[in-house]
Amino acid sequence: MGGPTTSRALADALAEGLRDAGAERIFGVPGGGPNLDMIGAAAERGIDFVLTHGETAACIAASTYGRLTGTPGVAVVTRGPGLTSAANGLAQATLDRAPLLLISDTVTAASADRTAHQRLDQVGAATPLTKWSGTLGHTDPKDVVTAAARLALEAPAGAVHLAFDPTTPGDAPPAPSPRSTVDPQDLATARKLVTASRHPVVIVGVDAVREGAALREALAGLDCPVLVTYEAKGVVPESWPTFAGLFTGAALERPLLERADLVLGVGLDPVEPMPGPWPGDAAVVLVHTHPVETGYFGDPLLLVGPYATLLPALVGAAAPEWPSGAGSTANAATLHRLGEHPATPNGALTPLDVVRTARGSLGDALLTVDAGAHMLVTMPVWATNGPDPVLISNGLATMGFALPAAIGAALARPGRRVACLTGDGGLGMAMAEIETLARLALDVTVVVFNDAALTLIALKQRAAQGGAPAITYRATDFAAVAVAMGVRGVVVDDIDGLRRALASSARGPLVVDARIDPASYRHVIRTIRG
């Protein structure tokens, strides 16, 4: 049976498949020709297009939008450099478990024998970065698009790539994975472990985010400490007396885990913790919606199934004997240790000052955080009661994430302020997207921890590893850059100045260039990572 063999006809089928899959927006950087056909066909079907300055930024914004809305995040790029520039965005979506469908133009099969310009094996290039990479051709394209979008959303969510080529039949995405059923004997064994435990600790991970309501309902009556990973921060309200802080796979939570006789991991993904040995000798039970690697966690018992079924069965068997408020006590001790750094000279602004002041001024805003030293302060100190998670790249841990993620978040949550906390290095990688904030008039407050250095790398640097030239930049006036791009920009160097900058009731984009003293970071990294 024949199918669409022209660019516009295939674009129409693509747009219909996206509409049927629930896609709401497309992000990207078009390269002409087929890309513009895709954008035009989608617009005719009510799917908006958001122009970004970079392909990786488009992917990050799209996958963030998809994560928050429960829809497939969609990005469109051109062939050659468009696809290769999107590589980091594909990896981010896959390792951070965010749904992304990337459609790239490509040199068609019909012209490949005479066209070398921008000719790459784009399907092969994207394969190791995605859940699946294939060609969208003229055989059942609408169904292929719908199946590809479904695959991106299927747990674990991640990136899927389609190369757009109307001259070839194309490929079919793999069928959905069969749903796993829980072995009754494994469930009985897990219940016995939970029943016997007197000091259980719950660790909530990224896979539980999409079923946050069921998770909160199950854990609300369980009186034992609850830790969250970076990507699950916000799923458990931090106002709960059981909230115990972050699980990082490092020193931060070790005192609590050493007291535990059972660890119940809910949605805990091995992509999340710091590499290193699993702490403690407690028995481990993992609950997950899909099969997951377990080697990091020692010799755990893995139960695969829906949280709404498994968690009540396990929690109902628990009889913890922790002192009342053990979770909040542990979290308070962590925050106290972080705050014990030496005072800075002349009242200089510290990273802890920035986080506390921003949280106090902006309230429980939807938060995006970049990779870098500032992240180590932000994640434990910024309190949130959700239900949206804090948005951070943890599985890939890429710089340049926070600003594109803030764009996706602001579009996904209109009416809610977004706080974007980033270092100067990370903002430098995505700085052009400040113009996107201005053009879309998004309610995003960007706070830059500006010390003109890759400070987290500097803390790891040793003798004979390049010295200052390897980790320092010239000072950049990010406020001036923002103003040049049409966004309000303010430079601050003390708490009062920061508070005034953030106190404005005016909504819309704002860039606050916070000139910080990085000296306290060394204390922070010792406290968190040991």
XYZ file of C-alpha atoms in Angstrom:
530
model
C 0.000 0.000 0.000
C 1.442 3.360 -1.033
C 2.125 6.158 1.435
C 3.234 9.819 1.360
C 6.301 10.261 -0.853
C 6.624 14.059 -0.764
C 7.997 16.154 2.054
C 4.728 17.964 2.719
C 2.607 14.823 2.634
C 4.924 13.085 5.096
C 4.922 16.212 7.263
C 1.131 16.065 7.355
C 1.249 12.437 8.498
C 3.874 13.358 11.100
C 1.722 16.159 12.489
C -1.329 13.912 12.663
C 0.669 11.297 14.559
C 1.955 13.939 16.992
C -1.558 15.268 17.545
C -2.895 11.774 18.228
C 0.001 11.134 20.653
C -0.957 14.230 22.668
C 1.954 16.461 21.652
C 1.262 20.114 22.427
C 4.400 21.966 21.344
C 7.457 21.541 19.154
C 10.789 23.138 20.041
C 13.671 23.496 17.641
C 15.905 25.242 15.146
C 14.684 24.710 11.560
C 17.023 24.328 8.615
C 14.576 24.994 5.798
C 12.765 22.616 3.480
C 11.318 19.579 5.263
C 11.749 21.218 8.699
C 9.478 24.074 7.702
C 6.966 21.622 6.253
C 6.892 19.852 9.637
C 6.402 23.101 11.544
C 3.696 24.316 9.165
C 1.794 21.035 9.199
C 1.890 20.934 12.992
C 0.685 24.535 13.277
C -2.329 23.689 11.104
C -3.235 21.063 13.698
C -2.880 23.324 16.705
C 0.663 22.337 17.718
C 2.731 25.452 18.458
C 6.401 25.888 17.546
C 8.977 27.419 19.912
C 12.146 28.677 18.238
C 15.347 28.272 20.270
C 18.931 29.274 19.518
C 20.453 25.813 19.869
C 19.442 22.247 19.214
C 20.496 20.910 22.613
C 18.517 23.717 24.263
C 15.494 22.737 22.153
C 15.777 19.128 23.308
C 16.143 20.077 26.983
C 13.191 22.477 26.847
C 11.096 19.877 25.010
C 11.847 16.969 27.334
C 11.251 19.169 30.391
C 7.923 20.288 28.960
C 7.038 16.659 28.307
C 8.040 15.576 31.792
C 5.837 18.184 33.462
C 2.810 17.754 31.179
C 2.929 13.979 30.750
C 3.058 14.443 26.973
C 5.840 13.595 24.525
C 8.316 16.446 24.337
C 9.025 17.091 20.660
C 11.985 18.780 18.967
C 12.751 19.365 15.284
C 16.245 19.903 13.865
C 17.844 19.967 10.459
C 20.196 17.378 9.035
C 23.948 17.221 9.639
C 24.893 19.844 12.242
C 21.310 20.029 13.489
C 21.337 16.389 14.515
C 24.892 16.394 15.851
C 24.268 19.559 17.868
C 21.287 17.830 19.476
C 23.423 14.945 20.773
C 23.760 16.299 24.311
C 20.022 16.923 24.474
C 19.335 13.320 23.456
C 21.709 12.014 26.117
C 20.191 14.288 28.755
C 16.666 13.076 28.077
C 17.705 9.423 28.081
C 19.827 9.487 31.244
C 17.532 11.878 33.114
C 14.466 9.785 32.176
C 12.580 12.579 30.386
C 10.377 11.959 27.313
C 11.725 13.366 24.050
C 10.875 12.667 20.413
C 13.443 14.261 18.109
C 12.692 14.493 14.391
C 15.596 15.350 12.129
C 15.738 16.136 8.431
C 18.206 13.870 6.608
C 19.819 13.270 3.223
C 17.200 11.052 1.609
C 17.890 7.507 0.492
C 16.928 8.505 -3.053
C 19.617 11.201 -3.223
C 22.330 9.683 -1.031
C 24.367 8.275 -3.944
C 24.941 11.769 -5.362
C 24.749 13.929 -2.208
C 27.717 13.923 0.153
C 27.022 17.358 1.675
C 25.825 16.893 5.298
C 25.404 13.163 4.696
C 25.782 11.244 7.927
C 24.410 8.008 9.288
C 22.064 9.970 11.518
C 20.100 6.935 12.660
C 23.352 5.260 13.694
C 24.713 8.423 15.315
C 21.649 8.801 17.517
C 21.305 5.113 18.422
C 23.622 4.995 21.480
C 22.018 8.160 22.892
C 18.395 7.054 22.613
C 15.937 4.328 23.490
C 15.502 3.795 19.747
C 16.512 5.545 16.533
C 14.925 4.890 13.140
C 13.640 6.397 9.916
C 10.217 7.920 9.370
C 9.328 6.878 5.819
C 6.241 6.466 3.699
C 4.951 3.219 5.292
C 2.299 3.919 7.962
C 4.031 7.145 9.083
C 1.215 8.329 11.337
C 1.271 5.076 13.298
C 5.079 5.119 13.430
C 5.063 8.617 14.957
C 2.433 7.657 17.525
C 4.384 4.525 18.468
C 7.651 6.499 18.704
C 6.017 9.057 21.008
C 4.596 6.254 23.146
C 8.066 4.708 23.375
C 9.559 8.012 24.571
C 6.960 8.141 27.370
C 7.177 4.484 28.365
C 9.106 3.986 31.607
C 11.945 4.594 31.764
C 11.191 7.665 29.685
C 13.911 8.880 27.350
C 14.830 10.059 23.887
C 13.611 8.559 20.604
C 14.840 9.760 17.200
C 13.198 9.709 13.783
C 15.044 10.690 10.596
C 12.521 12.190 8.144
C 12.790 10.569 4.697
C 9.756 10.290 2.375
C 11.725 8.283 -0.214
C 12.098 5.119 1.887
C 9.604 2.797 3.637
C 11.093 3.590 7.034
C 11.280 1.626 10.274
C 8.791 0.526 12.910
C 9.541 1.270 16.570
C 9.696 -1.700 18.944
C 6.457 -2.824 20.536
C 5.756 -1.726 24.133
C 7.397 -3.857 26.793
C 5.043 -6.370 28.410
C 3.903 -5.393 31.888
C 5.702 -7.305 34.601
C 3.778 -9.176 37.260
C 5.014 -9.464 40.809
C 6.122 -12.885 41.992
C 3.874 -13.601 45.026
C 6.787 -15.274 46.805
C 8.986 -12.178 46.327
C 6.215 -9.956 47.659
C 5.798 -12.232 50.697
C 9.557 -12.137 51.338
C 9.582 -8.344 51.061
C 6.687 -8.048 53.514
C 8.586 -10.205 56.009
C 11.636 -7.965 55.719
C 9.506 -4.862 56.236
C 7.663 -6.410 59.183
C 10.911 -7.401 60.885
C 12.485 -3.988 60.389
C 12.581 -1.533 63.280
C 14.614 1.217 61.626
C 13.606 1.293 57.941
C 14.590 4.174 55.669
C 12.730 4.979 52.447
C 14.619 6.382 49.466
C 12.482 7.838 46.664
C 13.943 8.060 43.152
C 13.150 9.476 39.736
C 10.868 6.675 38.545
C 8.370 7.534 41.293
C 7.908 11.120 40.079
C 5.237 10.271 37.529
C 3.165 8.514 40.216
C 3.728 11.126 42.898
C 0.143 11.175 44.165
C 0.111 7.412 44.825
C 3.522 7.686 46.490
C 2.473 10.498 48.835
C -0.696 8.691 49.793
C 1.205 5.503 50.641
C 3.989 7.207 52.613
C 1.884 9.786 54.458
C 1.232 7.467 57.390
C 4.655 5.810 57.564
C 6.658 7.168 60.497
C 10.197 6.593 59.284
C 12.818 8.793 57.579
C 12.288 9.436 53.868
C 15.162 10.501 51.623
C 14.808 11.687 48.019
C 17.242 11.719 45.133
C 17.981 14.960 43.309
C 15.454 14.233 40.553
C 12.762 13.171 43.025
C 13.124 16.284 45.186
C 9.668 17.801 45.566
C 7.705 14.568 45.251
C 7.696 14.177 49.044
C 6.681 17.402 50.848
C 9.606 18.751 52.851
C 7.160 19.953 55.494
C 6.601 16.315 56.477
C 8.312 15.416 59.780
C 9.566 12.249 58.076
C 11.440 14.141 55.330
C 15.116 13.444 55.971
C 16.825 15.219 53.063
C 18.730 14.006 50.034
C 20.152 10.670 48.995
C 23.267 11.333 46.908
C 25.295 8.151 47.261
C 27.926 10.086 49.225
C 28.578 11.314 52.771
C 25.482 13.476 53.257
C 23.051 10.702 54.223
C 25.539 8.158 55.525
C 24.877 8.680 59.294
C 21.203 7.912 58.754
C 21.744 4.882 56.515
C 24.251 3.412 58.954
C 21.430 3.275 61.550
C 18.967 1.632 59.159
C 18.163 -2.081 59.231
C 16.187 -1.912 55.956
C 16.266 0.355 52.917
C 13.063 0.552 50.873
C 13.916 2.083 47.499
C 10.913 3.410 45.600
C 11.655 4.245 41.969
C 15.355 4.333 42.812
C 17.370 4.301 39.599
C 21.096 3.411 39.552
C 21.705 6.335 37.195
C 21.087 8.738 40.089
C 23.669 8.230 42.896
C 27.322 9.201 42.856
C 29.530 6.305 41.734
C 30.925 4.449 44.711
C 30.164 1.656 47.186
C 26.651 1.114 48.486
C 26.590 2.396 52.099
C 25.646 0.170 55.015
C 24.712 -3.483 55.465
C 20.938 -3.149 55.726
C 18.661 -5.350 53.649
C 17.410 -3.601 50.491
C 13.993 -3.897 48.852
C 13.516 -2.024 45.573
C 10.079 -1.219 44.158
C 9.996 -0.153 40.521
C 7.497 0.107 37.684
C 9.902 -1.584 35.269
C 12.964 -3.840 35.479
C 16.077 -1.922 36.495
C 19.750 -2.656 37.079
C 20.369 -3.542 40.709
C 24.144 -4.086 40.933
C 24.817 -0.737 42.623
C 22.531 -1.614 45.546
C 24.311 -4.783 46.638
C 21.995 -7.795 46.625
C 18.501 -6.248 46.754
C 15.106 -7.830 46.343
C 13.438 -6.186 43.314
C 9.655 -5.949 42.997
C 8.340 -4.708 39.648
C 4.795 -3.414 39.408
C 2.566 -0.390 40.032
C 3.326 1.687 43.112
C -0.373 2.058 43.884
C -0.504 -1.719 44.465
C 2.901 -2.568 45.878
C 3.440 0.307 48.299
C 0.298 -0.196 50.408
C 1.128 -3.902 50.646
C 4.601 -3.122 51.984
C 3.899 -0.024 54.071
C 0.996 -1.749 55.766
C 3.417 -4.337 57.128
C 5.771 -1.763 58.655
C 6.146 -1.133 62.398
C 9.067 1.324 62.656
C 10.493 2.323 66.017
C 12.333 5.487 65.070
C 12.123 8.394 67.522
C 9.393 10.832 66.550
C 10.609 13.294 63.937
C 13.778 11.336 63.130
C 13.591 12.448 59.521
C 13.318 16.176 60.172
C 16.028 15.871 62.834
C 18.398 14.301 60.314
C 17.617 16.971 57.722
C 18.110 19.762 60.264
C 21.512 18.298 61.195
C 22.536 18.330 57.539
C 21.509 21.953 57.091
C 23.352 22.876 60.267
C 26.561 21.229 59.029
C 26.300 23.048 55.706
C 25.912 26.374 57.488
C 29.062 25.967 59.600
C 31.431 27.397 56.989
C 33.754 30.285 58.010
C 32.475 33.831 57.561
C 33.532 35.669 54.404
C 35.521 38.917 54.605
C 33.705 42.240 54.285
C 30.267 40.648 54.180
C 30.841 39.135 50.758
C 27.931 37.197 49.271
C 28.182 33.425 49.787
C 26.414 30.699 47.789
C 24.380 29.844 50.904
C 23.301 33.492 51.169
C 22.107 33.396 47.566
C 20.040 30.235 47.971
C 18.434 31.279 51.264
C 17.631 34.774 50.017
C 16.275 33.585 46.676
C 14.070 30.989 48.352
C 12.804 33.544 50.863
C 12.048 36.112 48.172
C 10.653 33.861 45.427
C 8.795 31.404 47.635
C 8.226 27.830 46.550
C 8.787 28.588 42.877
C 9.260 25.828 40.339
C 13.037 25.373 40.395
C 15.565 24.454 37.718
C 19.192 23.903 38.726
C 22.324 23.628 36.625
C 25.316 21.370 37.211
C 28.146 22.971 39.154
C 29.256 23.852 42.658
C 26.152 25.980 43.327
C 24.050 22.818 42.887
C 25.626 21.310 46.020
C 24.263 24.184 48.092
C 20.953 24.647 46.290
C 19.656 21.095 46.441
C 19.697 20.554 50.234
C 18.877 24.139 51.192
C 16.023 25.038 48.807
C 12.927 23.578 50.476
C 9.948 22.622 48.340
C 6.649 20.923 48.993
C 6.054 20.117 45.332
C 4.143 18.468 43.840
C 6.326 19.307 40.835
C 9.877 18.019 41.159
C 12.953 20.193 41.159
C 14.317 19.996 37.616
C 17.982 19.044 37.417
C 20.182 16.965 35.168
C 21.435 14.234 37.461
C 21.795 11.138 35.293
C 23.881 13.023 32.723
C 24.792 15.947 35.022
C 25.235 18.318 32.109
C 25.959 22.006 32.365
C 23.788 24.293 30.271
C 20.608 22.563 31.468
C 18.889 25.031 33.792
C 17.964 27.856 31.397
C 16.455 25.691 28.600
C 14.702 23.615 31.287
C 13.265 26.829 32.742
C 11.840 27.712 29.318
C 10.144 24.332 29.063
C 8.914 24.570 32.659
C 7.468 28.061 32.261
C 5.522 26.979 29.169
C 4.307 23.830 30.937
C 3.210 25.716 34.057
C 1.829 29.079 32.888
C 1.068 31.339 35.802
C 3.705 29.840 38.067
C 7.019 31.595 38.585
C 10.126 29.621 37.643
C 13.435 30.099 39.446
C 16.527 29.165 37.440
C 19.705 28.809 39.509
C 22.848 28.458 37.447
C 26.584 28.983 37.553
C 28.412 31.329 35.218
C 29.850 28.356 33.309
C 26.469 26.749 32.705
C 24.787 30.005 31.720
C 27.645 30.717 29.330
C 26.771 27.511 27.463
C 23.107 28.511 27.004
C 23.298 32.295 27.166
C 21.594 32.916 23.819
C 18.385 31.489 25.277
C 18.026 34.655 27.377
C 16.606 36.146 24.172
C 14.071 33.293 24.100
C 12.931 34.352 27.587
C 12.475 37.913 26.328
C 10.669 36.931 23.125
C 8.232 34.657 24.952
C 7.927 37.008 27.977
C 8.312 34.056 30.345
C 8.078 34.513 34.117
C 11.561 33.153 34.820
C 14.007 34.571 37.353
C 17.578 33.543 36.513
C 20.059 33.799 39.384
C 23.694 33.426 38.316
C 26.300 32.359 40.882
C 29.078 34.376 39.286
C 32.651 33.734 40.375
C 34.166 33.577 36.859
C 35.332 29.989 37.298
C 34.477 26.324 36.956
C 34.520 26.116 40.725
C 33.456 22.506 41.146
C 36.301 21.483 38.833
C 38.668 23.816 40.683
C 37.871 21.979 43.924
C 38.950 18.730 42.270
C 42.060 20.156 40.622
C 45.481 19.034 41.814
C 49.035 20.105 41.142
C 50.204 19.770 37.540
C 46.610 19.798 36.226
C 46.661 23.034 34.288
C 46.414 25.594 37.087
C 44.167 28.648 36.868
C 43.996 28.769 33.036
C 42.153 25.432 33.068
C 39.313 26.595 35.278
C 38.921 30.408 35.242
C 37.244 32.910 32.906
C 37.348 36.657 32.546
C 34.574 38.320 34.522
C 31.296 38.559 32.599
C 28.538 41.079 33.258
C 25.535 38.798 32.774
C 23.149 41.591 33.731
C 24.423 43.711 30.841
C 24.097 40.758 28.476
C 20.514 40.264 29.628
C 19.646 43.924 29.076
C 21.125 43.743 25.578
C 18.778 40.828 24.860
C 15.696 42.583 26.215
C 15.580 41.183 29.761
C 15.883 43.116 33.024
C 19.325 42.551 34.508
C 20.752 43.450 37.920
C 24.220 42.988 39.467
C 24.274 42.274 43.216
C 27.127 41.644 45.633
C 25.441 41.540 49.048
C 22.303 40.117 50.656
C 20.435 43.416 50.766
C 21.064 44.044 47.086
C 19.927 40.529 46.219
C 16.795 40.905 48.307
C 15.932 44.205 46.613
C 16.507 42.732 43.163
C 14.148 39.839 43.877
C 11.511 41.877 45.729
C 9.931 43.403 42.633
C 6.316 42.420 42.062
C 6.802 42.766 38.301
C 6.430 39.473 36.491
C 8.414 38.385 33.477
C 12.040 37.480 32.854
C 14.804 38.731 35.135
C 18.530 37.959 35.318
C 20.271 38.550 38.658
C 24.056 38.478 38.402
C 25.127 37.507 41.944
C 28.836 38.144 42.502
C 29.798 35.525 45.066
C 32.794 34.568 47.168
C 33.391 30.861 46.393
C 35.523 30.143 49.489
C 32.762 28.264 51.334
C 32.338 25.709 48.541
C 35.202 23.645 49.901
C 33.328 23.183 53.184
C 30.150 22.307 51.268
C 31.747 19.622 49.141
C 33.417 18.072 52.209
C 30.074 17.975 54.001
C 28.149 16.449 51.104
C 30.673 14.169 49.438
C 33.232 13.559 52.162
